[in-house]
Amino acid sequence: MDLLVVGSGFFGLTVAERAAEAGRKVMVIDRRSHIGGNAYSEAEPETGIEVHRYGAHLFHTSNATVWEYVNRFTTFTNYVHRVYTNHNSVVYPMPVNLGTINQFFSAAYSPDEARALVKEQAGEFDVKSAQNFEEKGIALVGRPLFEAFFRDYTAKQWQTDPQKLSGDIISRLPVRYTYDNRYFNDTWEGLPTDGYTAWLERMADHPNIEVKLDVDYFDETQPLNKRDTVGQLPIVYTGPVDRYFDYAEGELGWRTLDFEQEVLNVGDFQGTSVMNYPDLDVPFTRIHEFKHFHPERKEIFESDKTVIMREFSRFANRADEPYYPVNTPADRDGLLAYRELAKGEQGVHFGGRLGTYQYLDMHMAIGSALSMWRNELSGESD
């Protein structure tokens, strides 16, 4: 074995595949019973509909290197992601665009008129001097749009009053002064034709890669553990960075997600793949309806049934699956301390969303892994 990769998400599998292609013998371990991390998908047994077990994953990128790389393992559908939001029992397109604005204000504003309206409403606060998330949000889009679509949605995501959240959480809130309601602006977008799991399995399908599941890196009763491997060979670690150091510098803040999945005896529940619910009287943040991610498969799905998944957000504890870094000032101080500790870990490379405590989309994780291979690992001695 020339390289140990801890975690089989997109970051870990990208490094493993590159190393295997270069002739290295790679061991990939994961504490879950499947590969792919949070991108894992599976067919719901009753309907055959592909479900993203850990919430919707939408692939998009403007990085030509990443696009060329991922197309070695999968083709992509022409799916274009569009999101809608149900506010006060009225459905609006998101992100906020000219259609949202005109519908919300029962108007027919031109782009310039809408821009002037939002600028006037946003004058209540200044972006640079805003004291918290709410003030900054109002300074970006104005109070009416902020309160309708962002304030309570954010409160549910963070389980915190937006007035008590740092304005650093947002740098901008997208507002488009056209009727373009595509969610992403990237050059390439789509979903893997055969699903995420098939894509991930192809990445791992190499004679130089061995994958072992249900293996906890911190369980010293099994041989591929931290104590017995660090310093013995190069290691790529993609788990939570605070867990790696046994929380020596304190626990970093993470948000986690809970899901309620349900098979419904209707052909179509909401008419779209993702519907947001920004109002506080609805406990979940959004509902996914998975048959809409792959309309080209309608002939193989149960036509009179559908699968929905309600998504709930909350702060994580140690027993939870961490999803997103909270990234408070205290968290950033803790991360700096962990980065200093990481410098002392011989041959250990920290990567991925959890290992770097950064929010990384899939294409960003893949791009970062390609960079790590190229800049840090490709020349490392076996």
Tab-separated table of C-alpha atoms in Angstrom:
chain	number	residue	atom	x	y	z
A	1	MET	CA	0.000	0.000	0.000
A	2	ASP	CA	1.417	3.361	-1.101
A	3	LEU	CA	-1.381	5.710	-0.034
A	4	LEU	CA	-4.210	5.606	2.496
A	5	VAL	CA	-7.305	7.698	1.783
A	6	VAL	CA	-9.698	8.216	4.694
A	7	GLY	CA	-13.146	8.940	3.281
A	8	SER	CA	-14.656	7.959	-0.063
A	9	GLY	CA	-16.390	11.164	-1.077
A	10	PHE	CA	-15.505	13.052	-4.229
A	11	PHE	CA	-12.297	14.488	-2.774
A	12	GLY	CA	-10.970	11.165	-1.537
A	13	LEU	CA	-11.916	9.213	-4.653
A	14	THR	CA	-10.395	11.819	-6.954
A	15	VAL	CA	-7.061	11.612	-5.163
A	16	ALA	CA	-7.290	7.815	-5.086
A	17	GLU	CA	-8.031	7.576	-8.808
A	18	ARG	CA	-5.187	9.917	-9.762
A	19	ALA	CA	-2.744	8.021	-7.548
A	20	ALA	CA	-3.891	4.661	-8.916
A	21	GLU	CA	-3.441	5.879	-12.485
A	22	ALA	CA	0.111	6.890	-11.547
A	23	GLY	CA	0.832	3.351	-10.390
A	24	ARG	CA	0.310	3.747	-6.638
A	25	LYS	CA	-1.433	1.084	-4.600
A	26	VAL	CA	-4.239	2.890	-2.801
A	27	MET	CA	-6.402	1.859	0.132
A	28	VAL	CA	-9.645	3.808	0.619
A	29	ILE	CA	-11.519	3.399	3.884
A	30	ASP	CA	-14.880	4.790	4.942
A	31	ARG	CA	-16.806	4.405	8.169
A	32	ARG	CA	-20.090	4.278	6.269
A	33	SER	CA	-21.404	1.147	4.584
A	34	HIS	CA	-21.247	2.739	1.123
A	35	ILE	CA	-18.873	4.850	-0.949
A	36	GLY	CA	-19.487	8.399	-2.089
A	37	GLY	CA	-19.973	10.337	1.120
A	38	ASN	CA	-22.966	12.667	1.010
A	39	ALA	CA	-23.260	12.339	-2.780
A	40	TYR	CA	-24.432	8.729	-2.470
A	41	SER	CA	-27.668	7.926	-4.287
A	42	GLU	CA	-29.814	4.797	-4.448
A	43	ALA	CA	-33.023	3.548	-6.013
A	44	GLU	CA	-36.026	3.761	-3.713
A	45	PRO	CA	-37.212	0.112	-3.742
A	46	GLU	CA	-40.956	0.685	-4.090
A	47	THR	CA	-40.796	3.131	-6.997
A	48	GLY	CA	-37.345	2.718	-8.548
A	49	ILE	CA	-36.815	6.482	-8.294
A	50	GLU	CA	-33.215	7.492	-7.635
A	51	VAL	CA	-32.971	9.237	-4.271
A	52	HIS	CA	-30.077	11.366	-3.044
A	53	ARG	CA	-29.864	9.958	0.473
A	54	TYR	CA	-28.214	13.043	1.970
A	55	GLY	CA	-30.118	15.770	0.163
A	56	ALA	CA	-30.114	17.042	-3.398
A	57	HIS	CA	-26.773	17.117	-5.204
A	58	LEU	CA	-26.600	19.235	-8.374
A	59	PHE	CA	-23.469	19.159	-10.469
A	60	HIS	CA	-22.345	22.409	-12.082
A	61	THR	CA	-18.971	23.938	-12.932
A	62	SER	CA	-17.204	26.514	-15.051
A	63	ASN	CA	-13.841	24.824	-14.505
A	64	ALA	CA	-12.814	23.215	-17.805
A	65	THR	CA	-10.245	20.956	-16.108
A	66	VAL	CA	-12.845	19.599	-13.702
A	67	TRP	CA	-15.433	19.169	-16.480
A	68	GLU	CA	-12.981	17.206	-18.628
A	69	TYR	CA	-12.026	15.038	-15.652
A	70	VAL	CA	-15.543	14.123	-14.504
A	71	ASN	CA	-16.591	13.245	-18.052
A	72	ARG	CA	-14.119	10.368	-17.945
A	73	PHE	CA	-16.480	8.593	-15.558
A	74	THR	CA	-19.977	9.696	-16.489
A	75	THR	CA	-22.058	11.497	-19.056
A	76	PHE	CA	-24.493	14.167	-17.917
A	77	THR	CA	-28.133	14.895	-18.624
A	78	ASN	CA	-29.273	18.328	-19.754
A	79	TYR	CA	-30.988	18.973	-16.409
A	80	VAL	CA	-31.144	22.668	-15.466
A	81	HIS	CA	-31.776	23.357	-11.793
A	82	ARG	CA	-34.618	25.726	-10.965
A	83	VAL	CA	-35.821	26.408	-7.428
A	84	TYR	CA	-39.140	27.785	-6.245
A	85	THR	CA	-40.175	29.047	-2.827
A	86	ASN	CA	-43.571	28.803	-1.129
A	87	HIS	CA	-44.102	32.010	0.866
A	88	ASN	CA	-47.502	32.597	2.470
A	89	SER	CA	-48.973	29.901	0.205
A	90	VAL	CA	-47.808	31.629	-2.968
A	91	VAL	CA	-45.024	30.130	-5.090
A	92	TYR	CA	-42.233	32.381	-6.397
A	93	PRO	CA	-39.184	31.615	-8.556
A	94	MET	CA	-35.740	31.763	-6.931
A	95	PRO	CA	-33.160	33.250	-6.857
A	96	VAL	CA	-34.935	36.592	-6.703
A	97	ASN	CA	-35.319	37.799	-10.283
A	98	LEU	CA	-37.504	40.203	-12.219
A	99	GLY	CA	-40.327	37.663	-12.202
A	100	THR	CA	-40.103	37.290	-8.406
A	101	ILE	CA	-40.084	41.062	-7.891
A	102	ASN	CA	-43.023	41.746	-10.178
A	103	GLN	CA	-45.050	38.904	-8.714
A	104	PHE	CA	-44.249	39.914	-5.126
A	105	PHE	CA	-45.147	43.572	-5.655
A	106	SER	CA	-48.004	42.864	-8.112
A	107	ALA	CA	-46.239	45.074	-10.617
A	108	ALA	CA	-44.770	45.144	-14.109
A	109	TYR	CA	-41.437	46.848	-13.420
A	110	SER	CA	-38.806	47.123	-16.100
A	111	PRO	CA	-35.283	46.045	-15.131
A	112	ASP	CA	-34.267	49.650	-14.379
A	113	GLU	CA	-37.421	50.306	-12.373
A	114	ALA	CA	-36.935	47.135	-10.324
A	115	ARG	CA	-33.289	48.008	-9.702
A	116	ALA	CA	-34.268	51.482	-8.506
A	117	LEU	CA	-36.963	50.040	-6.220
A	118	VAL	CA	-34.588	47.585	-4.563
A	119	LYS	CA	-31.930	50.275	-4.173
A	120	GLU	CA	-34.445	52.543	-2.438
A	121	GLN	CA	-35.650	49.791	-0.098
A	122	ALA	CA	-32.067	48.744	0.668
A	123	GLY	CA	-31.112	52.255	1.800
A	124	GLU	CA	-32.265	51.543	5.360
A	125	PHE	CA	-28.813	50.113	6.202
A	126	ASP	CA	-25.321	50.358	4.734
A	127	VAL	CA	-23.635	47.103	3.737
A	128	LYS	CA	-20.263	48.121	5.178
A	129	SER	CA	-21.589	49.197	8.589
A	130	ALA	CA	-24.268	46.503	8.996
A	131	GLN	CA	-24.070	44.980	12.473
A	132	ASN	CA	-25.610	41.572	11.813
A	133	PHE	CA	-27.094	39.256	9.195
A	134	GLU	CA	-30.478	40.983	9.180
A	135	GLU	CA	-29.084	44.485	8.684
A	136	LYS	CA	-26.742	43.289	5.945
A	137	GLY	CA	-29.507	41.360	4.200
A	138	ILE	CA	-31.755	44.420	4.202
A	139	ALA	CA	-28.859	46.522	2.904
A	140	LEU	CA	-28.469	44.094	0.000
A	141	VAL	CA	-32.079	43.498	-1.120
A	142	GLY	CA	-34.338	45.745	0.948
A	143	ARG	CA	-36.585	44.860	3.868
A	144	PRO	CA	-39.661	43.476	2.006
A	145	LEU	CA	-37.729	40.895	-0.061
A	146	PHE	CA	-35.394	40.066	2.820
A	147	GLU	CA	-38.225	39.403	5.274
A	148	ALA	CA	-40.201	37.352	2.767
A	149	PHE	CA	-37.494	35.091	1.374
A	150	PHE	CA	-34.351	35.205	3.519
A	151	ARG	CA	-34.950	36.155	7.153
A	152	ASP	CA	-36.969	33.206	8.405
A	153	TYR	CA	-35.403	30.713	5.989
A	154	THR	CA	-32.011	31.607	7.449
A	155	ALA	CA	-33.386	31.434	10.986
A	156	LYS	CA	-34.518	27.868	10.304
A	157	GLN	CA	-31.201	26.934	8.723
A	158	TRP	CA	-29.160	28.263	11.633
A	159	GLN	CA	-31.696	27.842	14.468
A	160	THR	CA	-30.768	31.412	15.389
A	161	ASP	CA	-32.428	34.826	15.197
A	162	PRO	CA	-30.891	36.575	12.131
A	163	GLN	CA	-30.225	39.625	14.321
A	164	LYS	CA	-27.847	37.434	16.325
A	165	LEU	CA	-26.073	36.004	13.277
A	166	SER	CA	-22.938	37.608	11.917
A	167	GLY	CA	-23.232	39.546	8.673
A	168	ASP	CA	-20.129	37.632	7.558
A	169	ILE	CA	-22.389	34.689	6.682
A	170	ILE	CA	-23.365	36.454	3.446
A	171	SER	CA	-21.296	38.415	0.983
A	172	ARG	CA	-24.205	38.897	-1.403
A	173	LEU	CA	-27.808	37.869	-2.016
A	174	PRO	CA	-28.406	37.200	-5.698
A	175	VAL	CA	-30.949	39.438	-7.416
A	176	ARG	CA	-31.356	39.232	-11.184
A	177	TYR	CA	-33.046	42.005	-13.102
A	178	THR	CA	-34.118	39.638	-15.879
A	179	TYR	CA	-36.584	36.748	-15.956
A	180	ASP	CA	-33.734	34.208	-15.885
A	181	ASN	CA	-34.586	31.773	-13.066
A	182	ARG	CA	-31.797	29.261	-13.567
A	183	TYR	CA	-30.314	28.589	-10.149
A	184	PHE	CA	-26.706	28.326	-11.351
A	185	ASN	CA	-24.741	30.481	-13.766
A	186	ASP	CA	-22.026	27.958	-14.601
A	187	THR	CA	-20.884	26.949	-18.075
A	188	TRP	CA	-21.771	23.274	-17.541
A	189	GLU	CA	-24.610	21.786	-15.571
A	190	GLY	CA	-26.379	18.448	-15.407
A	191	LEU	CA	-26.905	15.267	-13.444
A	192	PRO	CA	-24.935	12.049	-13.970
A	193	THR	CA	-26.886	10.003	-16.488
A	194	ASP	CA	-26.636	6.754	-14.523
A	195	GLY	CA	-26.723	8.408	-11.100
A	196	TYR	CA	-24.121	9.458	-8.565
A	197	THR	CA	-23.337	6.029	-7.184
A	198	ALA	CA	-22.549	4.612	-10.628
A	199	TRP	CA	-20.232	7.578	-11.247
A	200	LEU	CA	-18.468	7.131	-7.904
A	201	GLU	CA	-18.114	3.378	-8.395
A	202	ARG	CA	-16.419	3.952	-11.744
A	203	MET	CA	-13.897	6.246	-10.063
A	204	ALA	CA	-13.073	3.524	-7.565
A	205	ASP	CA	-13.019	0.732	-10.168
A	206	HIS	CA	-9.273	0.479	-10.672
A	207	PRO	CA	-6.973	-2.494	-10.061
A	208	ASN	CA	-4.751	-0.322	-7.851
A	209	ILE	CA	-7.622	0.780	-5.596
A	210	GLU	CA	-9.006	-1.268	-2.723
A	211	VAL	CA	-12.028	0.034	-0.814
A	212	LYS	CA	-12.935	-1.070	2.693
A	213	LEU	CA	-16.246	0.094	4.153
A	214	ASP	CA	-17.506	0.145	7.738
A	215	VAL	CA	-13.978	1.036	8.869
A	216	ASP	CA	-13.547	3.718	11.550
A	217	TYR	CA	-10.134	5.357	11.284
A	218	PHE	CA	-10.159	6.085	15.011
A	219	ASP	CA	-10.970	2.495	16.044
A	220	GLU	CA	-7.649	1.099	17.231
A	221	THR	CA	-8.985	-2.473	17.256
A	222	GLN	CA	-8.659	-2.517	13.458
A	223	PRO	CA	-5.297	-2.120	11.684
A	224	LEU	CA	-6.032	0.890	9.443
A	225	ASN	CA	-6.214	3.331	12.329
A	226	LYS	CA	-4.642	6.704	12.973
A	227	ARG	CA	-2.163	5.549	15.626
A	228	ASP	CA	-0.713	2.782	13.463
A	229	THR	CA	-0.647	4.541	10.083
A	230	VAL	CA	0.468	8.146	10.618
A	231	GLY	CA	4.128	8.439	9.718
A	232	GLN	CA	4.150	5.075	7.952
A	233	LEU	CA	2.827	6.209	4.548
A	234	PRO	CA	1.140	9.214	2.899
A	235	ILE	CA	-2.414	9.729	4.161
A	236	VAL	CA	-5.236	11.845	2.767
A	237	TYR	CA	-7.754	12.555	5.512
A	238	THR	CA	-11.186	13.923	4.558
A	239	GLY	CA	-13.054	13.610	7.848
A	240	PRO	CA	-13.747	16.450	10.318
A	241	VAL	CA	-10.481	18.183	11.178
A	242	ASP	CA	-11.444	18.677	14.846
A	243	ARG	CA	-12.213	14.958	15.213
A	244	TYR	CA	-8.779	14.051	13.811
A	245	PHE	CA	-7.120	15.904	16.689
A	246	ASP	CA	-9.615	14.580	19.235
A	247	TYR	CA	-11.018	18.100	19.687
A	248	ALA	CA	-7.754	19.313	21.260
A	249	GLU	CA	-8.520	22.912	20.280
A	250	GLY	CA	-12.241	22.613	20.951
A	251	GLU	CA	-15.170	21.540	18.811
A	252	LEU	CA	-15.728	23.454	15.598
A	253	GLY	CA	-19.307	24.466	14.845
A	254	TRP	CA	-21.148	22.423	12.241
A	255	ARG	CA	-24.678	22.344	10.901
A	256	THR	CA	-26.305	19.037	10.134
A	257	LEU	CA	-29.398	17.988	8.207
A	258	ASP	CA	-32.233	15.619	9.059
A	259	PHE	CA	-34.466	14.100	6.389
A	260	GLU	CA	-37.970	12.654	6.285
A	261	GLN	CA	-38.542	10.521	3.206
A	262	GLU	CA	-42.013	9.499	2.079
A	263	VAL	CA	-43.539	7.611	-0.834
A	264	LEU	CA	-46.811	9.243	-1.900
A	265	ASN	CA	-49.573	7.699	-3.980
A	266	VAL	CA	-49.700	10.618	-6.404
A	267	GLY	CA	-48.025	10.980	-9.771
A	268	ASP	CA	-46.603	14.419	-9.003
A	269	PHE	CA	-46.499	16.173	-5.627
A	270	GLN	CA	-45.082	19.634	-6.333
A	271	GLY	CA	-44.250	19.845	-10.029
A	272	THR	CA	-40.565	20.639	-9.494
A	273	SER	CA	-37.452	19.121	-7.957
A	274	VAL	CA	-36.936	21.532	-5.034
A	275	MET	CA	-39.439	23.745	-3.238
A	276	ASN	CA	-38.179	26.037	-0.456
A	277	TYR	CA	-40.321	26.928	2.554
A	278	PRO	CA	-39.045	30.216	4.019
A	279	ASP	CA	-41.834	30.768	6.586
A	280	LEU	CA	-41.307	30.006	10.276
A	281	ASP	CA	-44.609	28.168	10.666
A	282	VAL	CA	-43.225	25.380	8.434
A	283	PRO	CA	-40.569	23.411	10.361
A	284	PHE	CA	-38.584	22.160	7.352
A	285	THR	CA	-36.537	24.280	4.949
A	286	ARG	CA	-37.369	22.547	1.680
A	287	ILE	CA	-38.915	19.513	-0.010
A	288	HIS	CA	-37.142	17.495	-2.699
A	289	GLU	CA	-39.159	15.504	-5.221
A	290	PHE	CA	-36.693	13.202	-6.890
A	291	LYS	CA	-38.505	12.123	-10.054
A	292	HIS	CA	-38.088	15.679	-11.346
A	293	PHE	CA	-34.293	15.363	-11.314
A	294	HIS	CA	-34.476	12.729	-14.058
A	295	PRO	CA	-37.522	13.383	-16.259
A	296	GLU	CA	-35.825	11.353	-19.001
A	297	ARG	CA	-36.420	8.240	-16.851
A	298	LYS	CA	-40.193	8.697	-16.595
A	299	GLU	CA	-40.825	5.448	-18.471
A	300	ILE	CA	-39.118	3.382	-15.733
A	301	PHE	CA	-40.598	5.182	-12.717
A	302	GLU	CA	-43.899	4.268	-11.102
A	303	SER	CA	-46.168	6.817	-12.793
A	304	ASP	CA	-48.723	6.913	-9.970
A	305	LYS	CA	-46.234	7.279	-7.102
A	306	THR	CA	-43.573	9.771	-6.132
A	307	VAL	CA	-40.830	10.122	-3.504
A	308	ILE	CA	-40.428	13.303	-1.499
A	309	MET	CA	-37.894	14.226	1.158
A	310	ARG	CA	-38.369	16.991	3.711
A	311	GLU	CA	-35.135	18.617	4.872
A	312	PHE	CA	-34.560	20.021	8.364
A	313	SER	CA	-31.490	21.957	9.496
A	314	ARG	CA	-29.942	22.229	12.971
A	315	PHE	CA	-26.646	22.523	14.811
A	316	ALA	CA	-24.677	19.280	14.942
A	317	ASN	CA	-23.285	17.485	17.945
A	318	ARG	CA	-20.513	14.879	17.912
A	319	ALA	CA	-22.908	12.035	17.135
A	320	ASP	CA	-24.312	13.789	14.058
A	321	GLU	CA	-23.172	13.851	10.439
A	322	PRO	CA	-21.543	17.279	9.938
A	323	TYR	CA	-22.595	19.006	6.701
A	324	TYR	CA	-21.722	22.701	6.744
A	325	PRO	CA	-19.186	24.749	8.726
A	326	VAL	CA	-20.843	27.365	10.948
A	327	ASN	CA	-17.687	29.483	10.716
A	328	THR	CA	-18.120	31.919	13.612
A	329	PRO	CA	-15.116	34.034	14.685
A	330	ALA	CA	-14.440	31.451	17.417
A	331	ASP	CA	-14.566	28.692	14.785
A	332	ARG	CA	-12.068	30.550	12.623
A	333	ASP	CA	-9.707	30.880	15.595
A	334	GLY	CA	-10.073	27.171	16.266
A	335	LEU	CA	-9.414	26.350	12.630
A	336	LEU	CA	-6.171	28.330	12.679
A	337	ALA	CA	-5.098	26.347	15.741
A	338	TYR	CA	-5.912	23.073	13.996
A	339	ARG	CA	-3.980	24.160	10.912
A	340	GLU	CA	-0.939	24.664	13.118
A	341	LEU	CA	-1.376	21.169	14.557
A	342	ALA	CA	-1.763	19.777	11.035
A	343	LYS	CA	1.687	21.042	10.111
A	344	GLY	CA	3.125	18.575	12.620
A	345	GLU	CA	1.364	15.529	11.180
A	346	GLN	CA	3.973	13.736	9.093
A	347	GLY	CA	2.693	12.863	5.617
A	348	VAL	CA	-0.953	13.668	6.431
A	349	HIS	CA	-2.881	15.813	3.934
A	350	PHE	CA	-6.229	17.297	4.967
A	351	GLY	CA	-8.829	17.753	2.246
A	352	GLY	CA	-12.492	18.038	1.406
A	353	ARG	CA	-15.260	20.012	3.079
A	354	LEU	CA	-14.749	18.428	6.492
A	355	GLY	CA	-10.968	18.200	6.462
A	356	THR	CA	-10.520	21.872	5.541
A	357	TYR	CA	-13.626	23.269	7.307
A	358	GLN	CA	-14.788	24.976	4.120
A	359	TYR	CA	-18.033	24.918	2.183
A	360	LEU	CA	-17.097	23.151	-1.048
A	361	ASP	CA	-19.486	22.264	-3.855
A	362	MET	CA	-18.752	18.984	-5.625
A	363	HIS	CA	-16.840	20.593	-8.469
A	364	MET	CA	-14.778	22.580	-5.965
A	365	ALA	CA	-13.917	19.436	-4.001
A	366	ILE	CA	-12.845	17.666	-7.193
A	367	GLY	CA	-10.783	20.654	-8.335
A	368	SER	CA	-9.137	20.901	-4.928
A	369	ALA	CA	-8.312	17.177	-4.983
A	370	LEU	CA	-6.763	17.447	-8.437
A	371	SER	CA	-4.631	20.328	-7.145
A	372	MET	CA	-3.555	18.363	-4.075
A	373	TRP	CA	-2.518	15.439	-6.238
A	374	ARG	CA	-0.623	17.627	-8.641
A	375	ASN	CA	1.046	19.919	-6.095
A	376	GLU	CA	1.505	17.793	-2.970
A	377	LEU	CA	1.217	14.077	-3.653
A	378	SER	CA	2.352	13.228	-7.181
A	379	GLY	CA	6.008	13.733	-6.312
A	380	GLU	CA	5.854	12.173	-2.848
A	381	SER	CA	7.934	9.052	-2.497
A	382	ASP	CA	6.118	5.785	-2.109
